[in-house]
Amino acid sequence: MTGTMVVYSLMGLALVIGSLVSLSSEPGIRGWRNLAMLSLFILGIVSLVVAGWLVATIVWLSCAVVSALLYKVYDMVARRKLAPEDDMADDPPQSLVVLTLHSLFVWPLIFMEGFENLCTELFPAWLAPPIVDEAPRDDRSSA
């Protein structure tokens, strides 16, 4: 039981860290997201041994459904911001069933993408990269 709690606590920690670093615009910080996803897949495999196949499967399926729902919420928020004439040219919204099927295999990626995109849609001013205005300097030494 203690091993199960440790594995799923580490999975939760990796998910939180990966989701938070995905909000960064710095490539060095953002790269940690890939390590978090890799650790989630490895911990998912380890949980098969530690927690048993039934518990691990239930947790994996639950995470897949939550990830699909989060991504669907992002999709609905993003489509709501579009003008009606822009929406016609776009692809039709992805089915929740298809999204859930994709999530069964790559739910860490879908969760982090959905979280990042939803935060970008809801808080664009907070997450925008800082604008660096480098005006050309006047070189007065040659005058």
JSON list of C-alpha atoms in Angstrom, two decimals:
[
{"chain": "A", "resi": 1, "resn": "MET", "atom": "CA", "xyz": [0.00, 0.00, 0.00]},
{"chain": "A", "resi": 2, "resn": "THR", "atom": "CA", "xyz": [2.84, 2.41, 0.80]},
{"chain": "A", "resi": 3, "resn": "GLY", "atom": "CA", "xyz": [4.50, 1.69, -2.53]},
{"chain": "A", "resi": 4, "resn": "THR", "atom": "CA", "xyz": [1.28, 2.45, -4.35]},
{"chain": "A", "resi": 5, "resn": "MET", "atom": "CA", "xyz": [0.94, 5.78, -2.58]},
{"chain": "A", "resi": 6, "resn": "VAL", "atom": "CA", "xyz": [4.54, 6.67, -3.38]},
{"chain": "A", "resi": 7, "resn": "VAL", "atom": "CA", "xyz": [4.19, 5.82, -7.08]},
{"chain": "A", "resi": 8, "resn": "TYR", "atom": "CA", "xyz": [0.97, 7.78, -7.52]},
{"chain": "A", "resi": 9, "resn": "SER", "atom": "CA", "xyz": [2.30, 10.70, -5.49]},
{"chain": "A", "resi": 10, "resn": "LEU", "atom": "CA", "xyz": [5.33, 10.82, -7.80]},
{"chain": "A", "resi": 11, "resn": "MET", "atom": "CA", "xyz": [3.01, 10.67, -10.80]},
{"chain": "A", "resi": 12, "resn": "GLY", "atom": "CA", "xyz": [1.01, 13.60, -9.44]},
{"chain": "A", "resi": 13, "resn": "LEU", "atom": "CA", "xyz": [4.17, 15.57, -8.74]},
{"chain": "A", "resi": 14, "resn": "ALA", "atom": "CA", "xyz": [5.49, 14.92, -12.26]},
{"chain": "A", "resi": 15, "resn": "LEU", "atom": "CA", "xyz": [2.15, 15.97, -13.74]},
{"chain": "A", "resi": 16, "resn": "VAL", "atom": "CA", "xyz": [2.07, 19.22, -11.76]},
{"chain": "A", "resi": 17, "resn": "ILE", "atom": "CA", "xyz": [5.69, 20.08, -12.55]},
{"chain": "A", "resi": 18, "resn": "GLY", "atom": "CA", "xyz": [5.27, 19.22, -16.23]},
{"chain": "A", "resi": 19, "resn": "SER", "atom": "CA", "xyz": [2.10, 21.28, -16.48]},
{"chain": "A", "resi": 20, "resn": "LEU", "atom": "CA", "xyz": [3.66, 24.31, -14.79]},
{"chain": "A", "resi": 21, "resn": "VAL", "atom": "CA", "xyz": [6.89, 24.30, -16.80]},
{"chain": "A", "resi": 22, "resn": "SER", "atom": "CA", "xyz": [4.87, 24.01, -20.01]},
{"chain": "A", "resi": 23, "resn": "LEU", "atom": "CA", "xyz": [3.59, 27.53, -19.30]},
{"chain": "A", "resi": 24, "resn": "SER", "atom": "CA", "xyz": [7.09, 28.96, -19.63]},
{"chain": "A", "resi": 25, "resn": "SER", "atom": "CA", "xyz": [8.27, 30.51, -22.86]},
{"chain": "A", "resi": 26, "resn": "GLU", "atom": "CA", "xyz": [11.93, 29.77, -22.09]},
{"chain": "A", "resi": 27, "resn": "PRO", "atom": "CA", "xyz": [13.15, 26.72, -24.04]},
{"chain": "A", "resi": 28, "resn": "GLY", "atom": "CA", "xyz": [15.46, 25.60, -21.23]},
{"chain": "A", "resi": 29, "resn": "ILE", "atom": "CA", "xyz": [12.63, 25.51, -18.71]},
{"chain": "A", "resi": 30, "resn": "ARG", "atom": "CA", "xyz": [10.03, 24.23, -21.14]},
{"chain": "A", "resi": 31, "resn": "GLY", "atom": "CA", "xyz": [12.21, 21.24, -22.00]},
{"chain": "A", "resi": 32, "resn": "TRP", "atom": "CA", "xyz": [11.58, 19.79, -18.55]},
{"chain": "A", "resi": 33, "resn": "ARG", "atom": "CA", "xyz": [8.06, 19.01, -19.71]},
{"chain": "A", "resi": 34, "resn": "ASN", "atom": "CA", "xyz": [9.41, 16.19, -21.87]},
{"chain": "A", "resi": 35, "resn": "LEU", "atom": "CA", "xyz": [11.19, 14.69, -18.87]},
{"chain": "A", "resi": 36, "resn": "ALA", "atom": "CA", "xyz": [7.98, 14.90, -16.86]},
{"chain": "A", "resi": 37, "resn": "MET", "atom": "CA", "xyz": [6.07, 13.07, -19.60]},
{"chain": "A", "resi": 38, "resn": "LEU", "atom": "CA", "xyz": [8.73, 10.37, -19.78]},
{"chain": "A", "resi": 39, "resn": "SER", "atom": "CA", "xyz": [8.63, 9.92, -16.02]},
{"chain": "A", "resi": 40, "resn": "LEU", "atom": "CA", "xyz": [4.82, 9.61, -16.13]},
{"chain": "A", "resi": 41, "resn": "PHE", "atom": "CA", "xyz": [5.04, 6.80, -18.68]},
{"chain": "A", "resi": 42, "resn": "ILE", "atom": "CA", "xyz": [7.76, 5.03, -16.66]},
{"chain": "A", "resi": 43, "resn": "LEU", "atom": "CA", "xyz": [5.81, 5.43, -13.41]},
{"chain": "A", "resi": 44, "resn": "GLY", "atom": "CA", "xyz": [2.72, 4.10, -15.20]},
{"chain": "A", "resi": 45, "resn": "ILE", "atom": "CA", "xyz": [4.63, 0.93, -16.06]},
{"chain": "A", "resi": 46, "resn": "VAL", "atom": "CA", "xyz": [6.06, 0.70, -12.53]},
{"chain": "A", "resi": 47, "resn": "SER", "atom": "CA", "xyz": [2.55, 1.05, -11.11]},
{"chain": "A", "resi": 48, "resn": "LEU", "atom": "CA", "xyz": [1.58, -2.17, -12.89]},
{"chain": "A", "resi": 49, "resn": "VAL", "atom": "CA", "xyz": [4.03, -4.01, -10.66]},
{"chain": "A", "resi": 50, "resn": "VAL", "atom": "CA", "xyz": [3.57, -2.02, -7.46]},
{"chain": "A", "resi": 51, "resn": "ALA", "atom": "CA", "xyz": [-0.19, -1.46, -7.40]},
{"chain": "A", "resi": 52, "resn": "GLY", "atom": "CA", "xyz": [-1.34, -4.41, -9.47]},
{"chain": "A", "resi": 53, "resn": "TRP", "atom": "CA", "xyz": [-2.73, -4.44, -12.96]},
{"chain": "A", "resi": 54, "resn": "LEU", "atom": "CA", "xyz": [-6.34, -3.72, -11.98]},
{"chain": "A", "resi": 55, "resn": "VAL", "atom": "CA", "xyz": [-5.62, -0.61, -9.90]},
{"chain": "A", "resi": 56, "resn": "ALA", "atom": "CA", "xyz": [-3.05, 0.63, -12.42]},
{"chain": "A", "resi": 57, "resn": "THR", "atom": "CA", "xyz": [-5.51, 0.18, -15.28]},
{"chain": "A", "resi": 58, "resn": "ILE", "atom": "CA", "xyz": [-8.29, 2.00, -13.43]},
{"chain": "A", "resi": 59, "resn": "VAL", "atom": "CA", "xyz": [-5.98, 4.91, -12.59]},
{"chain": "A", "resi": 60, "resn": "TRP", "atom": "CA", "xyz": [-4.64, 5.09, -16.16]},
{"chain": "A", "resi": 61, "resn": "LEU", "atom": "CA", "xyz": [-8.17, 5.07, -17.62]},
{"chain": "A", "resi": 62, "resn": "SER", "atom": "CA", "xyz": [-9.31, 7.73, -15.14]},
{"chain": "A", "resi": 63, "resn": "CYS", "atom": "CA", "xyz": [-6.38, 9.96, -16.05]},
{"chain": "A", "resi": 64, "resn": "ALA", "atom": "CA", "xyz": [-7.16, 9.46, -19.74]},
{"chain": "A", "resi": 65, "resn": "VAL", "atom": "CA", "xyz": [-10.78, 10.53, -19.27]},
{"chain": "A", "resi": 66, "resn": "VAL", "atom": "CA", "xyz": [-9.82, 13.58, -17.20]},
{"chain": "A", "resi": 67, "resn": "SER", "atom": "CA", "xyz": [-7.22, 14.58, -19.81]},
{"chain": "A", "resi": 68, "resn": "ALA", "atom": "CA", "xyz": [-9.74, 14.24, -22.62]},
{"chain": "A", "resi": 69, "resn": "LEU", "atom": "CA", "xyz": [-12.28, 16.33, -20.72]},
{"chain": "A", "resi": 70, "resn": "LEU", "atom": "CA", "xyz": [-9.70, 19.04, -19.98]},
{"chain": "A", "resi": 71, "resn": "TYR", "atom": "CA", "xyz": [-8.69, 19.21, -23.63]},
{"chain": "A", "resi": 72, "resn": "LYS", "atom": "CA", "xyz": [-12.35, 19.32, -24.70]},
{"chain": "A", "resi": 73, "resn": "VAL", "atom": "CA", "xyz": [-12.95, 22.25, -22.33]},
{"chain": "A", "resi": 74, "resn": "TYR", "atom": "CA", "xyz": [-10.00, 24.05, -23.92]},
{"chain": "A", "resi": 75, "resn": "ASP", "atom": "CA", "xyz": [-11.39, 23.33, -27.39]},
{"chain": "A", "resi": 76, "resn": "MET", "atom": "CA", "xyz": [-14.81, 24.72, -26.44]},
{"chain": "A", "resi": 77, "resn": "VAL", "atom": "CA", "xyz": [-13.28, 27.89, -24.91]},
{"chain": "A", "resi": 78, "resn": "ALA", "atom": "CA", "xyz": [-11.09, 28.47, -27.96]},
{"chain": "A", "resi": 79, "resn": "ARG", "atom": "CA", "xyz": [-13.99, 27.96, -30.38]},
{"chain": "A", "resi": 80, "resn": "ARG", "atom": "CA", "xyz": [-16.19, 30.31, -28.39]},
{"chain": "A", "resi": 81, "resn": "LYS", "atom": "CA", "xyz": [-13.67, 33.12, -28.90]},
{"chain": "A", "resi": 82, "resn": "LEU", "atom": "CA", "xyz": [-13.73, 32.72, -32.67]},
{"chain": "A", "resi": 83, "resn": "ALA", "atom": "CA", "xyz": [-16.09, 34.74, -34.79]},
{"chain": "A", "resi": 84, "resn": "PRO", "atom": "CA", "xyz": [-18.88, 32.69, -36.42]},
{"chain": "A", "resi": 85, "resn": "GLU", "atom": "CA", "xyz": [-17.47, 33.18, -39.93]},
{"chain": "A", "resi": 86, "resn": "ASP", "atom": "CA", "xyz": [-14.02, 32.00, -38.78]},
{"chain": "A", "resi": 87, "resn": "ASP", "atom": "CA", "xyz": [-15.54, 28.90, -37.20]},
{"chain": "A", "resi": 88, "resn": "MET", "atom": "CA", "xyz": [-16.92, 27.69, -40.53]},
{"chain": "A", "resi": 89, "resn": "ALA", "atom": "CA", "xyz": [-13.46, 27.54, -42.11]},
{"chain": "A", "resi": 90, "resn": "ASP", "atom": "CA", "xyz": [-12.00, 25.62, -39.17]},
{"chain": "A", "resi": 91, "resn": "ASP", "atom": "CA", "xyz": [-12.07, 21.88, -38.67]},
{"chain": "A", "resi": 92, "resn": "PRO", "atom": "CA", "xyz": [-15.11, 20.49, -36.90]},
{"chain": "A", "resi": 93, "resn": "PRO", "atom": "CA", "xyz": [-14.65, 19.94, -33.16]},
{"chain": "A", "resi": 94, "resn": "GLN", "atom": "CA", "xyz": [-13.02, 16.68, -32.22]},
{"chain": "A", "resi": 95, "resn": "SER", "atom": "CA", "xyz": [-15.32, 14.05, -30.77]},
{"chain": "A", "resi": 96, "resn": "LEU", "atom": "CA", "xyz": [-14.91, 13.34, -27.06]},
{"chain": "A", "resi": 97, "resn": "VAL", "atom": "CA", "xyz": [-14.86, 9.61, -27.80]},
{"chain": "A", "resi": 98, "resn": "VAL", "atom": "CA", "xyz": [-11.98, 9.95, -30.26]},
{"chain": "A", "resi": 99, "resn": "LEU", "atom": "CA", "xyz": [-10.14, 12.26, -27.88]},
{"chain": "A", "resi": 100, "resn": "THR", "atom": "CA", "xyz": [-10.58, 9.73, -25.06]},
{"chain": "A", "resi": 101, "resn": "LEU", "atom": "CA", "xyz": [-9.24, 6.95, -27.28]},
{"chain": "A", "resi": 102, "resn": "HIS", "atom": "CA", "xyz": [-6.16, 9.03, -28.03]},
{"chain": "A", "resi": 103, "resn": "SER", "atom": "CA", "xyz": [-5.81, 9.80, -24.33]},
{"chain": "A", "resi": 104, "resn": "LEU", "atom": "CA", "xyz": [-5.62, 6.12, -23.47]},
{"chain": "A", "resi": 105, "resn": "PHE", "atom": "CA", "xyz": [-2.16, 6.05, -24.99]},
{"chain": "A", "resi": 106, "resn": "VAL", "atom": "CA", "xyz": [-0.80, 9.54, -24.42]},
{"chain": "A", "resi": 107, "resn": "TRP", "atom": "CA", "xyz": [-2.81, 11.14, -21.62]},
{"chain": "A", "resi": 108, "resn": "PRO", "atom": "CA", "xyz": [0.22, 12.98, -20.12]},
{"chain": "A", "resi": 109, "resn": "LEU", "atom": "CA", "xyz": [0.75, 14.83, -23.39]},
{"chain": "A", "resi": 110, "resn": "ILE", "atom": "CA", "xyz": [-2.93, 15.62, -23.86]},
{"chain": "A", "resi": 111, "resn": "PHE", "atom": "CA", "xyz": [-3.28, 16.81, -20.26]},
{"chain": "A", "resi": 112, "resn": "MET", "atom": "CA", "xyz": [-0.25, 19.12, -20.46]},
{"chain": "A", "resi": 113, "resn": "GLU", "atom": "CA", "xyz": [-1.28, 20.48, -23.86]},
{"chain": "A", "resi": 114, "resn": "GLY", "atom": "CA", "xyz": [-4.85, 21.05, -22.69]},
{"chain": "A", "resi": 115, "resn": "PHE", "atom": "CA", "xyz": [-3.68, 22.76, -19.49]},
{"chain": "A", "resi": 116, "resn": "GLU", "atom": "CA", "xyz": [-1.20, 24.97, -21.32]},
{"chain": "A", "resi": 117, "resn": "ASN", "atom": "CA", "xyz": [-3.63, 25.96, -24.06]},
{"chain": "A", "resi": 118, "resn": "LEU", "atom": "CA", "xyz": [-6.50, 26.57, -21.64]},
{"chain": "A", "resi": 119, "resn": "CYS", "atom": "CA", "xyz": [-4.33, 28.81, -19.47]},
{"chain": "A", "resi": 120, "resn": "THR", "atom": "CA", "xyz": [-3.16, 30.67, -22.58]},
{"chain": "A", "resi": 121, "resn": "GLU", "atom": "CA", "xyz": [-6.77, 31.23, -23.66]},
{"chain": "A", "resi": 122, "resn": "LEU", "atom": "CA", "xyz": [-7.97, 32.34, -20.23]},
{"chain": "A", "resi": 123, "resn": "PHE", "atom": "CA", "xyz": [-4.93, 34.38, -19.10]},
{"chain": "A", "resi": 124, "resn": "PRO", "atom": "CA", "xyz": [-3.17, 35.66, -22.24]},
{"chain": "A", "resi": 125, "resn": "ALA", "atom": "CA", "xyz": [-1.68, 38.76, -20.62]},
{"chain": "A", "resi": 126, "resn": "TRP", "atom": "CA", "xyz": [-0.06, 36.81, -17.79]},
{"chain": "A", "resi": 127, "resn": "LEU", "atom": "CA", "xyz": [1.52, 34.19, -20.01]},
{"chain": "A", "resi": 128, "resn": "ALA", "atom": "CA", "xyz": [2.68, 36.35, -22.91]},
{"chain": "A", "resi": 129, "resn": "PRO", "atom": "CA", "xyz": [6.46, 36.53, -23.27]},
{"chain": "A", "resi": 130, "resn": "PRO", "atom": "CA", "xyz": [7.89, 39.88, -22.24]},
{"chain": "A", "resi": 131, "resn": "ILE", "atom": "CA", "xyz": [8.42, 42.30, -25.10]},
{"chain": "A", "resi": 132, "resn": "VAL", "atom": "CA", "xyz": [12.02, 43.40, -25.32]},
{"chain": "A", "resi": 133, "resn": "ASP", "atom": "CA", "xyz": [12.35, 46.63, -27.20]},
{"chain": "A", "resi": 134, "resn": "GLU", "atom": "CA", "xyz": [15.93, 47.08, -28.28]},
{"chain": "A", "resi": 135, "resn": "ALA", "atom": "CA", "xyz": [16.13, 50.41, -30.01]},
{"chain": "A", "resi": 136, "resn": "PRO", "atom": "CA", "xyz": [19.33, 51.15, -31.91]},
{"chain": "A", "resi": 137, "resn": "ARG", "atom": "CA", "xyz": [21.71, 53.22, -29.85]},
{"chain": "A", "resi": 138, "resn": "ASP", "atom": "CA", "xyz": [23.13, 56.43, -31.14]},
{"chain": "A", "resi": 139, "resn": "ASP", "atom": "CA", "xyz": [26.87, 56.04, -31.49]},
{"chain": "A", "resi": 140, "resn": "ARG", "atom": "CA", "xyz": [28.23, 59.42, -30.45]},
{"chain": "A", "resi": 141, "resn": "SER", "atom": "CA", "xyz": [31.84, 58.26, -30.23]},
{"chain": "A", "resi": 142, "resn": "SER", "atom": "CA", "xyz": [32.36, 58.66, -34.01]},
{"chain": "A", "resi": 143, "resn": "ALA", "atom": "CA", "xyz": [31.09, 62.26, -34.10]}
]
